[in-house]
């Protein structure tokens, strides 16, 4: 079963499925598994403690591919951070290792996009073609990234895990608006976890999908089994927004810590980031994935948790989604054909 789209043609991948760049989750084991399954695997740059560690992770991912066909890229997310990262250093390290697909996201991406488009790695006489998929949550940001010359946009609806922006536009309208305005390919992100979501995305004009939360609950995902099972047991009401009052909104799993953060933000005098720092730090959230205690810290999850009912391998998941999407498309086609008779 194959669905050929502008995304699969552009990147030479089998399935129109991109793995989201999840903090602490986008590690070599998962990126290689998604790549080998025919999707685009993504290594999350900031999950590595330094640009040099990212180089090691890229080498490890190649090793795990073990000669199998497949493609992976690197995510770089530009958002407020407790310790501001060396974004340019990470991106240069990736390009030095031959990475030619990037998922960029976050605020003020212009300088990083320019760097990816113009950098000559040591030994390169000319700048090689590198593909940039820029993730954004508003059509105006998508248009501005299009002007910067990115190759594809990842249109992130309000359903998404992590940072949905501040406009609160769900995928159904956001994707249809993207289709009206954009002149380059785009994929859908946020709320996608099965073949219905893939078929709906294609119907809305997208050339594929980006999934984060769905890939967290896979065999090859590096997170603790308890958290995978927690995702399977959850429904679409089990996430919450933190940082609304700081204009850095993030959708995360509803647990003791996120509930406390929201309560602090709701105080009549609100909360400053400093009041929340110890509760929300990524270092603490990482422990959730290591010790399997879903209440230990903040961890990202989209409302797609309500659509996740098992823990398949990435290969089973990708093949199944494409088959389901094709079934949906064929069923609609048959119904429409019958209605015309
Ligand atoms: P961190 O420990 O630096 O910060 C924890 C959370 O607090 C993050 O959501 C961050 O955006 C937010 N934050 C930090 N400083 C802030 C401030 N001054 N005002 C408002 N909010 C603030 O984050 P981390 O978990 O180590 O992640 C590092 C970076 O990667 C962060 O910018 C984070 O947002 C981003 N991120 C990336 C992905 C991804 O998919 N690549 C996913 C989630 C988060």
Coordinates of C-alpha atoms and ligand atoms in Angstrom, one line a residue:
X1 CA 0.0 0.0 0.0
X2 CA 1.5 3.4 -0.9
X3 CA 0.1 6.9 -1.0
X4 CA 2.3 9.1 -3.3
X5 CA 2.2 12.8 -2.5
X6 CA 4.3 15.8 -3.1
X7 CA 6.0 15.1 0.3
X8 CA 6.9 11.5 -0.5
X9 CA 8.2 12.6 -3.9
X10 CA 10.2 15.5 -2.5
X11 CA 11.9 13.5 0.2
X12 CA 12.0 10.1 -1.5
X13 CA 10.1 8.5 1.4
X14 CA 7.6 5.6 1.2
X15 CA 4.8 7.0 3.4
X16 CA 3.6 10.6 3.8
X17 CA 4.2 10.5 7.6
X18 CA 6.7 12.6 9.5
X19 CA 7.7 12.0 13.1
X20 CA 7.4 15.1 15.2
X21 CA 10.4 16.5 16.9
X22 CA 9.7 15.7 20.5
X23 CA 11.9 16.7 23.4
X24 CA 13.5 13.6 25.1
X25 CA 11.7 11.3 22.7
X26 CA 13.2 12.0 19.3
X27 CA 16.3 9.9 19.8
X28 CA 18.2 7.6 17.5
X29 CA 16.1 4.5 18.2
X30 CA 12.8 6.2 17.3
X31 CA 14.1 8.2 14.4
X32 CA 15.7 5.1 12.8
X33 CA 12.5 3.0 13.4
X34 CA 10.3 5.6 11.7
X35 CA 12.8 6.0 8.8
X36 CA 13.0 2.3 8.3
X37 CA 9.2 2.1 8.4
X38 CA 9.0 4.5 5.4
X39 CA 8.2 7.7 7.2
X40 CA 10.6 10.6 7.9
X41 CA 12.3 10.0 11.3
X42 CA 13.3 13.1 13.3
X43 CA 16.1 13.5 15.8
X44 CA 15.4 16.3 18.3
X45 CA 18.5 18.5 18.5
X46 CA 17.9 19.9 21.9
X47 CA 17.4 16.5 23.4
X48 CA 21.1 16.1 23.0
X49 CA 23.2 18.0 25.6
X50 CA 25.5 19.6 23.1
X51 CA 26.1 19.9 19.3
X52 CA 28.8 17.3 19.6
X53 CA 26.4 14.9 21.3
X54 CA 24.0 15.5 18.3
X55 CA 26.8 14.4 16.0
X56 CA 27.1 11.2 17.9
X57 CA 23.3 10.7 17.8
X58 CA 23.3 11.2 14.0
X59 CA 26.1 8.6 13.6
X60 CA 24.2 6.2 15.9
X61 CA 21.0 6.7 13.9
X62 CA 22.8 5.8 10.7
X63 CA 24.2 2.7 12.4
X64 CA 20.8 1.6 13.6
X65 CA 19.5 2.0 10.0
X66 CA 22.0 -0.7 9.2
X67 CA 21.9 -0.1 5.5
X68 CA 18.0 -0.2 5.3
X69 CA 16.5 2.4 3.1
X70 CA 14.9 5.4 4.9
X71 CA 15.4 9.0 5.7
X72 CA 15.8 11.0 8.8
X73 CA 16.2 14.7 9.6
X74 CA 16.8 17.0 12.6
X75 CA 14.3 19.1 14.5
X76 CA 15.4 22.5 15.9
X77 CA 12.8 24.3 18.1
X78 CA 13.3 28.0 19.0
X79 CA 11.3 28.7 22.1
X80 CA 12.0 30.3 25.5
X81 CA 14.4 28.0 27.4
X82 CA 15.8 28.0 31.0
X83 CA 19.3 27.6 29.5
X84 CA 19.4 29.3 26.0
X85 CA 20.8 26.7 23.6
X86 CA 23.4 27.2 20.9
X87 CA 20.9 26.8 18.1
X88 CA 23.4 27.6 15.3
X89 CA 25.9 25.2 16.8
X90 CA 23.4 22.3 16.7
X91 CA 22.4 23.1 13.1
X92 CA 26.0 23.3 11.9
X93 CA 26.9 20.0 13.6
X94 CA 23.9 18.4 11.9
X95 CA 24.9 19.8 8.5
X96 CA 28.6 18.7 9.1
X97 CA 27.2 15.2 9.5
X98 CA 25.4 15.4 6.2
X99 CA 21.8 16.0 7.5
X100 CA 19.8 17.5 4.6
X101 CA 16.3 17.6 6.1
X102 CA 15.4 19.9 8.9
X103 CA 12.2 20.5 10.9
X104 CA 12.3 24.1 12.2
X105 CA 9.8 25.4 14.7
X106 CA 9.3 28.3 17.1
X107 CA 10.0 32.0 17.3
X108 CA 12.0 34.1 14.8
X109 CA 13.2 31.2 12.7
X110 CA 14.7 33.5 9.9
X111 CA 18.4 33.4 10.9
X112 CA 18.3 29.6 11.4
X113 CA 16.5 29.0 8.1
X114 CA 19.1 31.3 6.3
X115 CA 22.0 29.3 7.9
X116 CA 20.5 26.0 6.7
X117 CA 20.1 27.5 3.2
X118 CA 23.6 28.9 3.0
X119 CA 26.0 26.9 5.1
X120 CA 28.9 25.1 3.4
X121 CA 30.1 22.2 5.6
X122 CA 33.9 21.6 5.6
X123 CA 34.9 20.1 2.3
X124 CA 31.7 21.2 0.5
X125 CA 32.5 23.4 -2.6
X126 CA 28.9 24.4 -3.0
X127 CA 25.9 24.5 -0.7
X128 CA 24.0 21.2 -1.1
X129 CA 20.2 21.2 -1.4
X130 CA 18.7 20.9 2.1
X131 CA 15.0 20.6 2.8
X132 CA 13.3 22.6 5.4
X133 CA 9.9 21.7 6.8
X134 CA 8.9 24.7 9.0
X135 CA 6.3 24.1 11.6
X136 CA 3.9 26.9 12.5
X137 CA 0.6 27.5 14.1
X138 CA -0.7 30.5 12.1
X139 CA -1.2 31.2 8.4
X140 CA 0.7 34.5 8.7
X141 CA 3.8 32.7 10.0
X142 CA 3.4 30.1 7.3
X143 CA 3.4 32.8 4.6
X144 CA 6.4 34.5 6.1
X145 CA 8.3 31.1 6.1
X146 CA 7.2 30.5 2.6
X147 CA 8.8 33.9 1.6
X148 CA 12.0 32.7 3.3
X149 CA 12.1 29.9 0.9
X150 CA 11.3 26.8 3.1
X151 CA 10.3 23.7 1.1
X152 CA 7.3 22.6 3.1
X153 CA 5.2 23.8 6.0
X154 CA 3.9 21.8 8.9
X155 CA 0.6 23.4 9.9
X156 CA 0.1 22.8 13.6
X157 CA -3.5 22.9 14.8
X158 CA -4.7 23.7 18.3
X159 CA -5.0 20.0 19.0
X160 CA -1.2 19.6 19.1
X161 CA 1.0 18.6 22.0
X162 CA 3.5 21.3 23.1
X163 CA 3.2 24.8 21.9
X164 CA 0.1 25.6 19.9
X165 CA 0.7 29.4 19.7
X166 CA -1.9 31.8 21.0
X167 CA -4.5 31.9 18.2
X168 CA -6.4 28.7 19.2
X169 CA -7.4 27.7 15.7
X170 CA -8.2 24.0 15.3
X171 CA -6.7 21.9 12.4
X172 CA -9.9 21.7 10.4
X173 CA -10.0 25.5 9.8
X174 CA -6.3 26.1 9.9
X175 CA -5.5 23.5 7.2
X176 CA -8.3 24.8 5.0
X177 CA -6.9 28.3 5.4
X178 CA -3.4 27.1 4.6
X179 CA -4.8 25.5 1.4
X180 CA -6.3 28.8 0.4
X181 CA -3.2 30.8 1.0
X182 CA 0.0 28.8 0.5
X183 CA 1.8 28.2 -2.7
X184 CA 4.1 25.4 -1.4
X185 CA 3.3 21.9 0.0
X186 CA 2.2 21.6 3.6
X187 CA 1.6 18.7 6.0
X188 CA -0.8 18.6 8.9
X189 CA 0.2 18.4 12.5
X190 CA -1.8 18.1 15.7
X191 CA -4.5 15.6 16.4
X192 CA -3.4 13.0 13.9
X193 CA -3.1 9.4 15.1
X194 CA -4.8 7.1 12.5
X195 CA -5.7 6.6 8.9
X196 CA -8.8 8.7 9.2
X197 CA -6.7 11.7 10.2
X198 CA -4.3 11.0 7.3
X199 CA -7.2 10.8 4.8
X200 CA -8.8 14.0 6.3
X201 CA -5.5 15.8 6.1
X202 CA -5.1 14.9 2.4
X203 CA -8.7 16.0 1.8
X204 CA -7.8 19.4 3.3
X205 CA -5.0 19.9 0.9
X206 CA -2.1 18.5 3.0
X207 CA 0.6 16.3 1.4
X208 CA 1.1 14.3 4.6
X209 CA 1.0 14.3 8.3
X210 CA 3.3 15.0 11.3
X211 CA 2.7 12.9 14.4
X212 CA 4.3 13.3 17.8
X213 CA 2.1 11.8 20.6
X214 CA 1.1 8.8 18.4
X215 CA 4.8 7.8 18.0
X216 CA 5.3 8.1 21.8
X217 CA 3.2 5.0 22.2
X218 CA 5.2 2.7 19.9
X219 CA 7.5 -0.2 20.6
X220 CA 10.6 1.7 19.6
X221 CA 9.7 4.9 21.5
X222 CA 12.3 5.4 24.2
X223 CA 9.9 6.3 27.0
X224 CA 9.0 4.1 30.0
X225 CA 6.3 1.5 29.4
X226 CA 4.1 3.0 32.1
X227 CA 3.8 6.2 30.2
X228 CA 3.0 4.4 26.9
X229 CA 0.3 2.5 28.8
X230 CA -0.9 5.8 30.4
X231 CA -1.3 7.2 26.9
X232 CA -3.3 4.2 25.8
X233 CA -5.6 4.4 28.9
X234 CA -6.2 8.2 28.4
X235 CA -8.9 10.0 26.5
X236 CA -9.0 13.3 24.7
X237 CA -9.9 15.3 27.9
X238 CA -6.6 14.3 29.6
X239 CA -4.5 17.2 28.5
X240 CA -4.3 20.8 29.8
X241 CA -2.7 24.1 28.7
X242 CA 0.0 25.6 30.9
X243 CA 1.8 29.0 30.3
X244 CA -1.4 30.6 28.9
X245 CA -0.8 33.6 31.0
X246 CA 2.9 33.8 29.9
X247 CA 2.0 33.7 26.2
X248 CA 4.1 30.6 25.8
X249 CA 1.1 28.2 25.9
X250 CA 1.9 24.5 26.0
X251 CA -0.4 21.5 25.9
X252 CA 0.8 18.9 28.3
X253 CA -0.6 15.8 30.0
X254 CA -3.0 16.6 32.8
X255 CA -1.4 15.5 36.1
X256 CA -0.5 16.7 39.6
X257 CA 2.2 19.0 38.4
X258 CA 0.4 20.6 35.4
X259 CA -2.7 21.1 37.6
X260 CA -0.6 22.9 40.2
X261 CA 1.0 25.1 37.5
X262 CA -2.5 26.1 36.2
X263 CA -3.7 26.8 39.7
X264 CA -0.6 29.1 40.3
X265 CA -1.3 30.9 37.0
X266 CA -5.0 31.4 38.0
X267 CA -4.2 33.2 41.2
X268 CA -5.5 36.8 41.2
X269 CA -1.9 38.1 41.0
X270 CA -0.9 35.3 38.5
X271 CA 2.5 33.8 38.3
X272 CA 5.9 34.8 36.9
X273 CA 8.0 32.1 35.1
X274 CA 10.3 32.1 38.1
X275 CA 7.3 30.9 40.3
X276 CA 6.9 27.9 37.9
X277 CA 10.4 27.1 36.9
X278 CA 11.1 24.2 39.3
X279 CA 7.7 22.6 38.5
X280 CA 8.0 22.9 34.7
X281 CA 11.7 22.3 33.9
X282 CA 12.4 20.0 31.1
X283 CA 15.0 18.2 33.2
X284 CA 12.2 17.2 35.6
X285 CA 9.8 16.2 32.8
X286 CA 12.5 14.0 31.4
X287 CA 12.4 11.9 34.6
X288 CA 8.8 11.0 33.8
X289 CA 10.0 9.1 30.7
X290 CA 12.8 7.4 32.7
X291 CA 11.0 6.3 35.9
X292 CA 7.5 5.9 34.5
X293 CA 5.7 8.1 37.1
X294 CA 3.2 10.1 35.1
X295 CA 2.9 12.6 37.9
X296 CA 6.5 13.4 38.4
X297 CA 6.8 16.4 36.1
X298 CA 5.5 18.1 32.9
X299 CA 5.3 16.0 29.8
X300 CA 3.8 17.0 26.4
X301 CA 0.8 15.2 25.0
X302 CA -1.8 16.2 22.3
X303 CA -5.5 15.4 22.4
X304 CA -4.7 12.6 20.0
X305 CA -4.2 10.6 23.2
X306 CA -7.9 9.9 22.8
X307 CA -7.2 8.1 19.5
X308 CA -4.4 5.9 20.7
X309 CA -5.4 2.4 21.7
X310 CA -2.3 0.2 21.3
X311 CA 1.5 0.2 21.2
X312 CA 2.5 -1.1 17.8
X313 CA 5.9 -1.0 16.1
X314 CA 6.5 2.0 13.9
X315 CA 6.3 -0.2 10.8
X316 CA 2.9 -1.7 11.8
X317 CA 1.6 1.8 12.7
X318 CA 2.7 3.5 9.4
X319 CA 1.5 0.6 7.2
X320 CA -1.8 0.4 9.0
X321 CA -2.4 4.2 8.8
X322 CA -1.8 4.2 5.1
X323 CA -4.1 1.2 4.6
X324 CA -6.8 2.8 6.7
X325 CA -6.5 6.1 4.8
X326 CA -6.8 4.3 1.5
X327 CA -9.8 2.4 2.7
X328 CA -11.4 5.7 3.8
X329 CA -10.7 7.3 0.4
X330 CA -12.0 4.3 -1.5
X331 CA -15.1 4.1 0.6
X332 CA -15.9 7.8 0.0
X333 CA -15.2 7.3 -3.6
X334 CA -17.5 4.4 -3.9
X335 CA -20.3 6.2 -2.0
X336 CA -20.0 9.3 -4.1
X337 CA -19.9 7.1 -7.3
X338 CA -23.1 5.3 -6.1
X339 CA -24.8 8.6 -5.2
X340 CA -24.2 9.8 -8.8
X341 CA -25.9 6.8 -10.4
Ligands
LIG1 P1 13.2 24.1 29.6 O1 13.5 23.3 30.8 O2 14.2 25.1 29.2 O3 11.8 24.9 29.9 C1 10.6 24.2 30.3 C2 9.4 24.9 29.7 O4 9.4 26.2 30.2 C3 9.4 24.9 28.2 O5 8.1 24.7 27.7 C4 9.9 26.4 27.9 O6 9.4 26.8 26.6 C5 9.3 27.1 29.1 N1 10.1 28.3 29.4 C6 11.4 28.3 29.6 N2 11.7 29.6 29.9 C7 10.6 30.4 29.9 C8 10.3 31.7 30.1 N3 11.3 32.6 30.5 N4 9.0 32.2 29.9 C9 8.1 31.3 29.6 N5 8.3 30.0 29.4 C10 9.5 29.5 29.5 O7 12.8 23.3 28.4 P2 13.3 21.8 27.9 O8 12.2 20.8 28.1 O9 14.7 21.6 28.3 O10 13.3 22.1 26.3 C11 14.2 22.9 25.7 C12 13.5 23.7 24.6 O11 12.9 22.9 23.7 C13 12.4 24.6 25.2 O12 12.5 25.8 24.5 C14 11.2 23.9 24.8 O13 10.0 24.7 24.7 C15 11.5 23.3 23.5 N6 10.7 22.1 23.2 C16 10.9 21.5 22.1 C17 10.1 20.5 21.7 C18 10.4 19.8 20.4 O14 9.5 19.1 19.9 N7 11.6 19.9 19.8 C19 9.1 20.0 22.4 C20 8.8 20.7 23.6 C21 9.6 21.7 23.9

